[in-house]
Short mmCIF file of C-alpha atoms in Angstrom, two decimals:
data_model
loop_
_atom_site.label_atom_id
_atom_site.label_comp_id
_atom_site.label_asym_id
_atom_site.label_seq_id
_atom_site.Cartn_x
_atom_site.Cartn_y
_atom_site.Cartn_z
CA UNK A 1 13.53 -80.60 -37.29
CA UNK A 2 11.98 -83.43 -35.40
CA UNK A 3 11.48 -83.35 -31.53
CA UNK A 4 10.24 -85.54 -29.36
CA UNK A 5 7.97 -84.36 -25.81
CA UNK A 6 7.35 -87.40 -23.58
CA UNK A 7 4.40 -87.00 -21.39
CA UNK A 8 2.78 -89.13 -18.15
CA UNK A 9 -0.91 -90.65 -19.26
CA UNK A 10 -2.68 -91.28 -15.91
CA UNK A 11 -4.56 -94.24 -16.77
CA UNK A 12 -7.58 -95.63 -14.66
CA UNK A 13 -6.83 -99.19 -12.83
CA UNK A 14 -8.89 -100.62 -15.71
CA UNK A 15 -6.95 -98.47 -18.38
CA UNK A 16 -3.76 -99.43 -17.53
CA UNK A 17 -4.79 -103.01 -17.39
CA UNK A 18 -6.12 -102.80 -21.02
CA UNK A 19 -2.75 -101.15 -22.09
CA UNK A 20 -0.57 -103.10 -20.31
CA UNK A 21 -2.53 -106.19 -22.09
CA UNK A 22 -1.61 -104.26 -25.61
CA UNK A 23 1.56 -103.75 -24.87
CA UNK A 24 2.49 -107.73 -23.74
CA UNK A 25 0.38 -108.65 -27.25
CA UNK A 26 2.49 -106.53 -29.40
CA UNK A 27 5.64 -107.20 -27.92
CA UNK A 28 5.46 -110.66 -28.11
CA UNK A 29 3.81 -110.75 -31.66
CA UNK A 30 7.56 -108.83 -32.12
CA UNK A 31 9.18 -111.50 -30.73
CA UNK A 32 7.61 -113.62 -32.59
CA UNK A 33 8.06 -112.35 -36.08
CA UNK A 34 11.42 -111.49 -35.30
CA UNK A 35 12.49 -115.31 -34.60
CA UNK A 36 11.11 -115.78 -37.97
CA UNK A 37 12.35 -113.47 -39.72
CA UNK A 38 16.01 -114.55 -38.19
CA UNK A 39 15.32 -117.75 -39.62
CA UNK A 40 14.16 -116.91 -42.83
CA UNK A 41 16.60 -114.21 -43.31
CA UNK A 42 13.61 -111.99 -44.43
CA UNK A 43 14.08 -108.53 -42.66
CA UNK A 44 12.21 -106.44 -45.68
CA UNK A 45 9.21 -104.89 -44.05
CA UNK A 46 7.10 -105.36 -47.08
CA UNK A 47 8.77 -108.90 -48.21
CA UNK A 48 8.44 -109.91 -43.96
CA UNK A 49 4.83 -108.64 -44.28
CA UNK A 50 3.70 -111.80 -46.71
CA UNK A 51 4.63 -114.33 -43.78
CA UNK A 52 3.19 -112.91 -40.86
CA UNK A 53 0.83 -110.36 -41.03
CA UNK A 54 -2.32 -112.84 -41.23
CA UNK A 55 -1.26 -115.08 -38.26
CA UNK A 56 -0.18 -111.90 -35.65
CA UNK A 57 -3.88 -111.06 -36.54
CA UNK A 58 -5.06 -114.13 -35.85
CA UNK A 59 -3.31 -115.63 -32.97
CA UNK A 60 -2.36 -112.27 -31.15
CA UNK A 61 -5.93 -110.67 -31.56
CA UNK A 62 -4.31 -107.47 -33.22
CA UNK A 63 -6.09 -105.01 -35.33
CA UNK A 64 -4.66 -104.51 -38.89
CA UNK A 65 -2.83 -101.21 -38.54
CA UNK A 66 -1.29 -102.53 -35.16
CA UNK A 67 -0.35 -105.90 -37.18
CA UNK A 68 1.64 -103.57 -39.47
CA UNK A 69 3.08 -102.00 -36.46
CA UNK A 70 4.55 -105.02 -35.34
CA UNK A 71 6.13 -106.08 -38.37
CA UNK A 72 7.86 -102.16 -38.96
CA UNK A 73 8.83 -102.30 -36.04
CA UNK A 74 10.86 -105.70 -36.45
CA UNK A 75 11.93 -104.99 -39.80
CA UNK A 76 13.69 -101.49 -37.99
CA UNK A 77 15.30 -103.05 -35.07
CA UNK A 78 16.94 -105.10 -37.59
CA UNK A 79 18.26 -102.38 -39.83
CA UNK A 80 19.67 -100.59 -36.79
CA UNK A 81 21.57 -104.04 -36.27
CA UNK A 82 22.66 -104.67 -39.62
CA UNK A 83 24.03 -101.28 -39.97
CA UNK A 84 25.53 -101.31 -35.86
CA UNK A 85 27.23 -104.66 -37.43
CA UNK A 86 28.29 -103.11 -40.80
CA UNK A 87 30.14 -99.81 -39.11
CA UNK A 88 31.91 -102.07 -36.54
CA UNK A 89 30.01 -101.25 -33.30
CA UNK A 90 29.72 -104.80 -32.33
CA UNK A 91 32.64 -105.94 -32.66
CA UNK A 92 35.37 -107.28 -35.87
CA UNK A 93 34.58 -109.59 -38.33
CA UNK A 94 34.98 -112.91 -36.70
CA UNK A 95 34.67 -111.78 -32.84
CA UNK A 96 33.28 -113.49 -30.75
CA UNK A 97 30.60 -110.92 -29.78
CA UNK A 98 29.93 -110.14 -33.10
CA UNK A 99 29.24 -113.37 -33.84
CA UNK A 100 27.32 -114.14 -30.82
CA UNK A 101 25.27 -110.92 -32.06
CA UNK A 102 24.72 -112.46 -35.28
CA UNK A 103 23.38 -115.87 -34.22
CA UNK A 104 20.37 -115.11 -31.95
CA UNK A 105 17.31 -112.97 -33.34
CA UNK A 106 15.79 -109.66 -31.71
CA UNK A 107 13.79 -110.08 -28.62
CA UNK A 108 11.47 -107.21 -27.40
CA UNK A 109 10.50 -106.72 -23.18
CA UNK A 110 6.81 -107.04 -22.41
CA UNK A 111 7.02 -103.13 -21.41
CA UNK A 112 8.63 -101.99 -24.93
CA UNK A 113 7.86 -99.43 -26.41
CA UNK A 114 5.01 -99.32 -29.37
CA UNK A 115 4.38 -97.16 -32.08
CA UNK A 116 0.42 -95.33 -32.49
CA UNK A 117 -0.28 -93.76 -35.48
CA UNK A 118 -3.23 -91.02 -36.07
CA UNK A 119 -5.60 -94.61 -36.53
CA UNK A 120 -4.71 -95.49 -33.46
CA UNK A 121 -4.09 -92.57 -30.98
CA UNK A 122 -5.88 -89.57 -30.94
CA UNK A 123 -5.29 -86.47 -28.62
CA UNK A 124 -7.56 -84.03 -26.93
CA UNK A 125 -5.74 -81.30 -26.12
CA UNK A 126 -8.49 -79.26 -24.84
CA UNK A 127 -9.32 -82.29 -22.02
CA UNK A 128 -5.54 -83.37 -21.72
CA UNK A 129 -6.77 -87.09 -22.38
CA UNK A 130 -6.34 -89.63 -25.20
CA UNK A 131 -7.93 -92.01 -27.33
CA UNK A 132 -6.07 -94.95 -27.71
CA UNK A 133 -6.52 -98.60 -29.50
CA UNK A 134 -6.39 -101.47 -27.44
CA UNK A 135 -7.09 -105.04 -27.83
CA UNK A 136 -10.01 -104.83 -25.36
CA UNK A 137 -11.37 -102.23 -27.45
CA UNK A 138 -10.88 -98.24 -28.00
CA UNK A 139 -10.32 -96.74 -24.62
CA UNK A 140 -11.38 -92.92 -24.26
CA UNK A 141 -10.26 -90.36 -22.05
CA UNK A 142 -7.03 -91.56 -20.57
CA UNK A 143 -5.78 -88.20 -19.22
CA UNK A 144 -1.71 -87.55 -18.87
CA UNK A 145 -0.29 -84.80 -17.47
CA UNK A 146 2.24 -82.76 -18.88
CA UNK A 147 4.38 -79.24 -18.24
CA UNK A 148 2.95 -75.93 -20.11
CA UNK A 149 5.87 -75.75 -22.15
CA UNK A 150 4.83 -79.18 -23.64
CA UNK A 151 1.25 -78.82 -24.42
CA UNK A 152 2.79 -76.24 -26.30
CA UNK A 153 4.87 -77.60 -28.31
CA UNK A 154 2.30 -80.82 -28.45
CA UNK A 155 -0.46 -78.48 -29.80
CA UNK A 156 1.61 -76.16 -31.90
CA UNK A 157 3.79 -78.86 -34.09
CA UNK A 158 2.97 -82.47 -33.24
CA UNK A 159 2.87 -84.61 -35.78
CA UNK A 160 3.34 -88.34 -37.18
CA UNK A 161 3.21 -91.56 -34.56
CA UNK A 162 3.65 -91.47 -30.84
CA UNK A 163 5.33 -94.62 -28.67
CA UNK A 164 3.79 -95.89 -25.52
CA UNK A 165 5.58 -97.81 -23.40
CA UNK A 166 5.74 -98.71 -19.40
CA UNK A 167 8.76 -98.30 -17.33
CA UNK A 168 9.12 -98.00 -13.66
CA UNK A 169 6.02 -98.67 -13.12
CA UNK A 170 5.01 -95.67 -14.87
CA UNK A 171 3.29 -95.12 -18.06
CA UNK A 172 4.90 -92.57 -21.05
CA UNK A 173 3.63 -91.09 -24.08
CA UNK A 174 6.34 -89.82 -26.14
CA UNK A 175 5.39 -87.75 -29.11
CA UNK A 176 6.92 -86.62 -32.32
CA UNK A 177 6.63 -83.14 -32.59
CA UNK A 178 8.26 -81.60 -36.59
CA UNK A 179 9.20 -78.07 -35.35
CA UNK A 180 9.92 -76.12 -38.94
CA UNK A 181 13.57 -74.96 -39.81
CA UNK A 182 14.46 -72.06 -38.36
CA UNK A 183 17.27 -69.90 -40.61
CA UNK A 184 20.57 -69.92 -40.04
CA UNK A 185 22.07 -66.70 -39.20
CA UNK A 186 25.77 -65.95 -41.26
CA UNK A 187 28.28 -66.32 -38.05
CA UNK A 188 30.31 -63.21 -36.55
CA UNK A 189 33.36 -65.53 -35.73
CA UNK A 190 32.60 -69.09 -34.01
CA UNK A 191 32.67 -70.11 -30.69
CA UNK A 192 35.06 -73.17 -30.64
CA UNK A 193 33.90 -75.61 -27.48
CA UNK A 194 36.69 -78.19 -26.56
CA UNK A 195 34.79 -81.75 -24.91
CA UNK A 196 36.99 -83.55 -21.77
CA UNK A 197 36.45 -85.53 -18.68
CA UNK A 198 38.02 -83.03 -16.05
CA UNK A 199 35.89 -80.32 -17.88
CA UNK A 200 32.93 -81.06 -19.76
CA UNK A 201 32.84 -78.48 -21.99
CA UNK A 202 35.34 -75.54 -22.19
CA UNK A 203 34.37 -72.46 -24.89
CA UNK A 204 36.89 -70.27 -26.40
CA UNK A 205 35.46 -67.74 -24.35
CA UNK A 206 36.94 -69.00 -21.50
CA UNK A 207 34.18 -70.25 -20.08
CA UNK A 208 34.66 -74.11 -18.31
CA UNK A 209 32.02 -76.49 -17.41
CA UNK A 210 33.63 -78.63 -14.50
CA UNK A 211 33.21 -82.17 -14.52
CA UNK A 212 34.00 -82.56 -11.09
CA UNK A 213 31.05 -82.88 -10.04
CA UNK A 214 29.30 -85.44 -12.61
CA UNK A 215 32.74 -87.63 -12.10
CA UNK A 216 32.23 -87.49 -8.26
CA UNK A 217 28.48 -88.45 -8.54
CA UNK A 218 29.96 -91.45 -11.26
CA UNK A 219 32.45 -92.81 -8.52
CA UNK A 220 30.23 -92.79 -5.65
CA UNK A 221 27.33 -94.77 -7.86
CA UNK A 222 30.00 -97.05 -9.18
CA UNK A 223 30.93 -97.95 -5.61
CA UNK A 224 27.76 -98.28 -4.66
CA UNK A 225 26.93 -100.25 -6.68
CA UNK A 226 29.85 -102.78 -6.61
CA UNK A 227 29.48 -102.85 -3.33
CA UNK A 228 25.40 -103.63 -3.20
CA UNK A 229 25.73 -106.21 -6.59
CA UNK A 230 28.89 -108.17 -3.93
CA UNK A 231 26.62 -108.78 -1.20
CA UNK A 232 23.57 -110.87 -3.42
CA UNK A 233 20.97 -110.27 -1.09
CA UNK A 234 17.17 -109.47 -2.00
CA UNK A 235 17.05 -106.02 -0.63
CA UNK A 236 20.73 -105.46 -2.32
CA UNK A 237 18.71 -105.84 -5.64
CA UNK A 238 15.51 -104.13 -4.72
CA UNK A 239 17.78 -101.45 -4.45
CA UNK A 240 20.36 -101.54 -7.30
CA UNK A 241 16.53 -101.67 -8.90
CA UNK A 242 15.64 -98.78 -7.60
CA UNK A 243 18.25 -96.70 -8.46
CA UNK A 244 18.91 -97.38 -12.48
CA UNK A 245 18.86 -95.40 -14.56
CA UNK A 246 19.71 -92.47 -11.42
CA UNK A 247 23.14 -91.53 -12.46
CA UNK A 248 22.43 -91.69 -16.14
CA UNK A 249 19.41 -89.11 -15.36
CA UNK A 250 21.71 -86.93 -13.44
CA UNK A 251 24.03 -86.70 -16.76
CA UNK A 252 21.49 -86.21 -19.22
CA UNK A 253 20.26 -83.17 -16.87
CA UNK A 254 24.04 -81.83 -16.37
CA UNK A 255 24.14 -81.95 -20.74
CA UNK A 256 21.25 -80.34 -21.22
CA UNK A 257 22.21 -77.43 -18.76
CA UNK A 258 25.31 -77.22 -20.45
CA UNK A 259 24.43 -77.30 -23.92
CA UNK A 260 21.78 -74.77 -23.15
CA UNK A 261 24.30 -72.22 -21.64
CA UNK A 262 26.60 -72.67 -24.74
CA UNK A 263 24.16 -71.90 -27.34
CA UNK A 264 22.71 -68.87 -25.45
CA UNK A 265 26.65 -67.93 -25.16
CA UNK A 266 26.70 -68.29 -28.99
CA UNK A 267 23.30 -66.41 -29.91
CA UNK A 268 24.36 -63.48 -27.45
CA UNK A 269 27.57 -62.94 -29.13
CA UNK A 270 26.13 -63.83 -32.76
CA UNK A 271 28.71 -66.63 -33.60
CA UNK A 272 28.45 -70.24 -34.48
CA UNK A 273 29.50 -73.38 -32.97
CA UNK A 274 32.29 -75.54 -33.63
CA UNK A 275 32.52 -79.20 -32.07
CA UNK A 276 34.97 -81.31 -32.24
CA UNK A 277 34.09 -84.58 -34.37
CA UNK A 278 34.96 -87.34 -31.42
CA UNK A 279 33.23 -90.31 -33.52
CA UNK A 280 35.33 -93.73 -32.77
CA UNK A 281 37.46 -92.27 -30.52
CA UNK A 282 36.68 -95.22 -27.91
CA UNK A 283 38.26 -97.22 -30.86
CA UNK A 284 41.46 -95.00 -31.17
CA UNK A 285 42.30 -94.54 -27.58
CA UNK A 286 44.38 -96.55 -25.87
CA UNK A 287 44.43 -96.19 -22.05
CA UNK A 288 45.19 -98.16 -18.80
CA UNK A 289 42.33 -100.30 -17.24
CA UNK A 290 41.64 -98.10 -14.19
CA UNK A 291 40.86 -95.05 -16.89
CA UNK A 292 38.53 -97.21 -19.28
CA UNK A 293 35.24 -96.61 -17.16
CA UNK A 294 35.92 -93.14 -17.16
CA UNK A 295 36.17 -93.00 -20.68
CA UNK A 296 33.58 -95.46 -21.58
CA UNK A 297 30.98 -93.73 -19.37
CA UNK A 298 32.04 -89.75 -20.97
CA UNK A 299 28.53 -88.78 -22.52
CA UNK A 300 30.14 -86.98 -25.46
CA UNK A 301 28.02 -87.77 -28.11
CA UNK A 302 25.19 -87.24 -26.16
CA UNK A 303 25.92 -83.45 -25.19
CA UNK A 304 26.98 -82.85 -28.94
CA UNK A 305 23.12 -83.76 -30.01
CA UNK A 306 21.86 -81.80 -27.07
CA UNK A 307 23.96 -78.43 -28.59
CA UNK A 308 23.25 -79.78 -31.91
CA UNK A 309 19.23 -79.53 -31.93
CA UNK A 310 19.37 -76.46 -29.13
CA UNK A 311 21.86 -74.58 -32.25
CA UNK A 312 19.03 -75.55 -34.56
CA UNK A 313 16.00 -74.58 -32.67
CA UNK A 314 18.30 -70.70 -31.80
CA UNK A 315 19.20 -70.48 -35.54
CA UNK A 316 22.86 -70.91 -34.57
CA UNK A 317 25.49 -72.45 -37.30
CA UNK A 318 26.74 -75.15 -36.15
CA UNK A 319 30.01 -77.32 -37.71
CA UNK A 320 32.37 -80.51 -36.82
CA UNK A 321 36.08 -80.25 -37.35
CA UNK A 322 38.57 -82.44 -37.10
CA UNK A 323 39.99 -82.61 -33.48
CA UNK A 324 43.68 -84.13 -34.10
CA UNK A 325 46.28 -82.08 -32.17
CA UNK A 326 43.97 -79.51 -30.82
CA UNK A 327 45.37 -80.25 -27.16
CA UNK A 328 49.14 -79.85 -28.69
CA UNK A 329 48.68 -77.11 -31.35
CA UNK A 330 49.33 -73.57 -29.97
CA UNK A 331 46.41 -71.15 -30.95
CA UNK A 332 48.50 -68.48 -30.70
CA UNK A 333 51.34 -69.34 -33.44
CA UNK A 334 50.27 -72.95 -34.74
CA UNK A 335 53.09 -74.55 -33.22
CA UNK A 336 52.64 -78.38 -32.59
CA UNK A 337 54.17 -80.41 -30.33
CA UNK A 338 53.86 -82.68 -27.28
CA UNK A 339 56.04 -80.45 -24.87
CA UNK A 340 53.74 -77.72 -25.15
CA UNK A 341 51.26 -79.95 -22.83
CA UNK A 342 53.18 -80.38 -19.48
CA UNK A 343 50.12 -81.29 -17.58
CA UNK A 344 46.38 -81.59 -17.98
CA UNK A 345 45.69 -78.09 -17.12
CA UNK A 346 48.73 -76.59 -18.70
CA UNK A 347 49.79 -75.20 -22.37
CA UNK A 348 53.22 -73.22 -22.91
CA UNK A 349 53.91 -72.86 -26.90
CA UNK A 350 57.66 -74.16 -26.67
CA UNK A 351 57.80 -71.90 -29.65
CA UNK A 352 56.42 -68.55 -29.49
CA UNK A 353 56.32 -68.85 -25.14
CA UNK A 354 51.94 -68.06 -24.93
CA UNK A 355 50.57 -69.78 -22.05
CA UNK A 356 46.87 -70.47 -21.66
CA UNK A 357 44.92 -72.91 -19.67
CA UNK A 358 45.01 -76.17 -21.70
CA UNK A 359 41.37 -76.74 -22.65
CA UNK A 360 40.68 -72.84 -23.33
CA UNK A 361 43.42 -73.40 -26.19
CA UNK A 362 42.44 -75.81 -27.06
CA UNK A 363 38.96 -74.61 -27.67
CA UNK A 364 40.19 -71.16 -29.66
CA UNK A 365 42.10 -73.38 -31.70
CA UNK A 366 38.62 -75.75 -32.52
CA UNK A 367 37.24 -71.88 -33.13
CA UNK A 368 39.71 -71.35 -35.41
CA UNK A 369 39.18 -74.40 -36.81
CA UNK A 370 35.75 -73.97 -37.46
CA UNK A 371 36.18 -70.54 -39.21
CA UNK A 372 37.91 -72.33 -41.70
CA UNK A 373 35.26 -75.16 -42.25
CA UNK A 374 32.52 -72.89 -42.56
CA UNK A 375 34.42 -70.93 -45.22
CA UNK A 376 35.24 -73.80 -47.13
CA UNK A 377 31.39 -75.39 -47.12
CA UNK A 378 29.95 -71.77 -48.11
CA UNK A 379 32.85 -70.94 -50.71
CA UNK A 380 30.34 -70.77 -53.97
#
C-alpha cells in the first residue's frame, strides 16, 4: 500500500530562490513539450522522448534525469485526460466542453508540482534536511520540518520519487511512502455505513455522523463568497485569495475524523466494512437547481478512500455493494417500496410495520448487503 506524508522544507532566502528557479524551468519545459506533443499527437513517453529530450536540455538548462522528468510527466497528464475523456468525465461525445477539452494542449503553473527521484533528492533524516538538484547546482541542507508521526513513517517505509511544489507561498515535500500489506482478518459480520448529505456517514450500529455542521460551514463560504466575487474590488480578491482552499480543508479534516472513527468502530467489533458503490451517481441524479451545489460539493468519494486506506492500514475487509433501493428496502423483511420512506429521516416497512431511522436502515441493509458480497468473492 502506497502513502503519501507531505512535509514543510524551510528553505534559506537563497534556497528557495534556486528552487523556485527549478520549478519555473521545469514547468515551462512541460508546457512546452506538451504543446508539442498536442500537435504531433505523440503522447508515448518513450516515442515523445525522441523529439524533445535534447532541446529541454539545451534551451531549459535541465539535467538529464530532470529532462526525463519533464517528458513523464507530460506523457501522464495526458493519459489521465485521455482516459477522463474515454469514461465520460468531460463531457459526451460531441459537447461542447468535451470538445473544447480536446482542442487545447496541457498547460502546467509555474508553482506545479515536480517529481525527484533518489538522483535527484536525497534525505537526511538524522539532520531533518535535504539534498536536492537544482539548476543552479546541488543545494545541501535544506531543512523541513515535519510531525513525529511522519519522520516515522518517512524513515520506516519511504520509498520511490517525492514532488516539490510551492503553494501559498509555502514550500511542500510530499513523499511516497510503500507501507507493506497488512492481512486481512476473516470478518465477524460487517458493518454496513450508509453515505448522505444530512448525515455524512451513518453505520449499522447506529452510529450518525451529522452533516450539519460541514453543510452550515458550505453555505456560509458560499455566501461569502458570492457576496465578496459581486463587489470586484482589490481587497474583495485579496481575500477570496486568502481563503481557498479553507472550506475544502475543513472537509478533508471532517473525512478523515470520520473515516477514522468508523474503522476503529469496525476493528473493535472485528467486522468488515461495506460501502456503498456511489460511482456516477452525479450522472444518474436528477435534482432541482437550488439542490445541485449541494450535491456537486458532497465529498463522497473522497471519505470512501479515506476508510478505504485507514481499513487497509487496520487489516479491516473492506467491500462495495450495489446501493439501488437501500433507502426503500426494509432491513427487517426485504420489503421494497417508495411508501416506506415518508420523509428524510423516516422508514416504516408498509409491509411487516418495523420502523427505524431512515439512514440506520438503510445502513443494516448495505451490512447485509455486504455479507453477501464477501461470501460470494471468497466462495472457493
Amino acid at each position: 500500500m502506497k502513502l503519501v506524508v507531505q512535509v514543510r522544507p524551510l528553505p534559506a532566502p537563497e534556497q528557495a530562490a534556486a528552487l523556485e528557479a527549478t520549478l519555473r524551468a521545469v514547468n515551462a519545459a512541460a508546457t512546452w513539450v506538451s504543446a508539442l506533443a498536442h500537435h504531433r499527437r505523440v503522447f508515448r513517453n518513450y516515442d515523445l522522448r525522441r523529439h524533445v529530450y535534447g532541446q529541454i536540455k539545451d534551451d531549459y538548462g535541465l539535467a538529464a534525469q530532470a529532462a526525463q522528468h519533464v517528458v513523464k510527466k507530460v506523457a501522464d497528464a495526458y493519459a489521465t485526460l485521455h482516459a477522463n475523456v474515454g469514461n465520460g468525465n468531460v463531457g459526451r461525445p460531441g459537447s461542447a466542453r468535451r470538445e473544447r477539452v480536446l482542442a487545447k494542449p496541457i498547460l502546467f503553473r509555474p508553482g506545479a508540482a515536480h517529481p525527484f527521484d533518489d538522483r535527484c533528492l536525497s534525505w537526511q533524516m538524522d539532520a531533518r534536511t535535504v539534498s536536492i538538484w537544482t539548476i543552479a547546482g546541488r543545494m545541501k541542507s535544506v531543512a523541513f520540518t515535519a510531525s513525529a508521526d511522519q519522520l516515522k513513517t518517512l524513515a520506516a517505509y519511504r520509498k520511490g520519487e517525492s514532488d516539490l511544489l510551492y503553494r501559498d507561498g509555502m514550500w511542500f515535500l510530499i513523499a511516497t511512502c510503500d507501507i507493506g500489506d497488512r492481512p486481512v482478518a476473516t470478518p465477524n459480520g460487517f458493518l454496513g455505513v450508509d453515505l448522505g448529505i444530512a448525515n455524512i456517514a451513518t453505520t449499522s450500529g447506529g452510529g450518525r455522523h451529522s452533516g450539519k455542521g460541514l453543510n452550515a460551514v458550505r453555505h456560509r463560504h458560499r455566501e461569502l463568497r458570492r457576496r465578496l466575487q459581486a463587489k470586484q474590488t482589490k481587497s474583495a480578491k485579496r481575500l477570496l485569495k486568502k481563503r481557498r482552499r479553507k472550506e475544502a480543508r475543513f472537509a478533508a479534516d471532517t473525512n478523515h475524523t470520520i473515516a477514522k472513527r468508523i474503522v476503529t468502530e469496525a476493528t473493535r467489533t472485528g467486522q468488515g466494512i461495506a460501502l456503498e458503490d456511489l460511482q456516477g451517481i452525479r450522472d444518474r441524479v436528477r435534482l432541482r437547481k437550488p439542490q445541485r451545489v449541494t450535491l456537486h460539493s458532497w465529498s463522497f468519494h473522497q471519505l470512501g478512500q479515506l476508510v478505504a486506506y485507514k481499513a487497509a492500514r487496520a487489516g479491516v475487509a473492506l467491500v462495495h455493494v450495489d446501493p439501488a433501493y437501500t433507502s426503500q428496502a426494509c432491513s427487517s423483511c426485504g420489503h421494497i417500496d417508495k411508501k416506506n420512506r415518508p420523509d428524510q429521516a423516516t422508514f416504516s416497512c408498509t409491509s411487516c410495520g418495523f420502523a427505524e431511522h431512515a439512514d440506520v436502515n438503510a445502513a443494516r441493509d448495505i451490512a447485509s448487503r455486504g455479507v453477501t458480497s464477501w461470501a460470494v468473492s471468497h466462495a472457493a
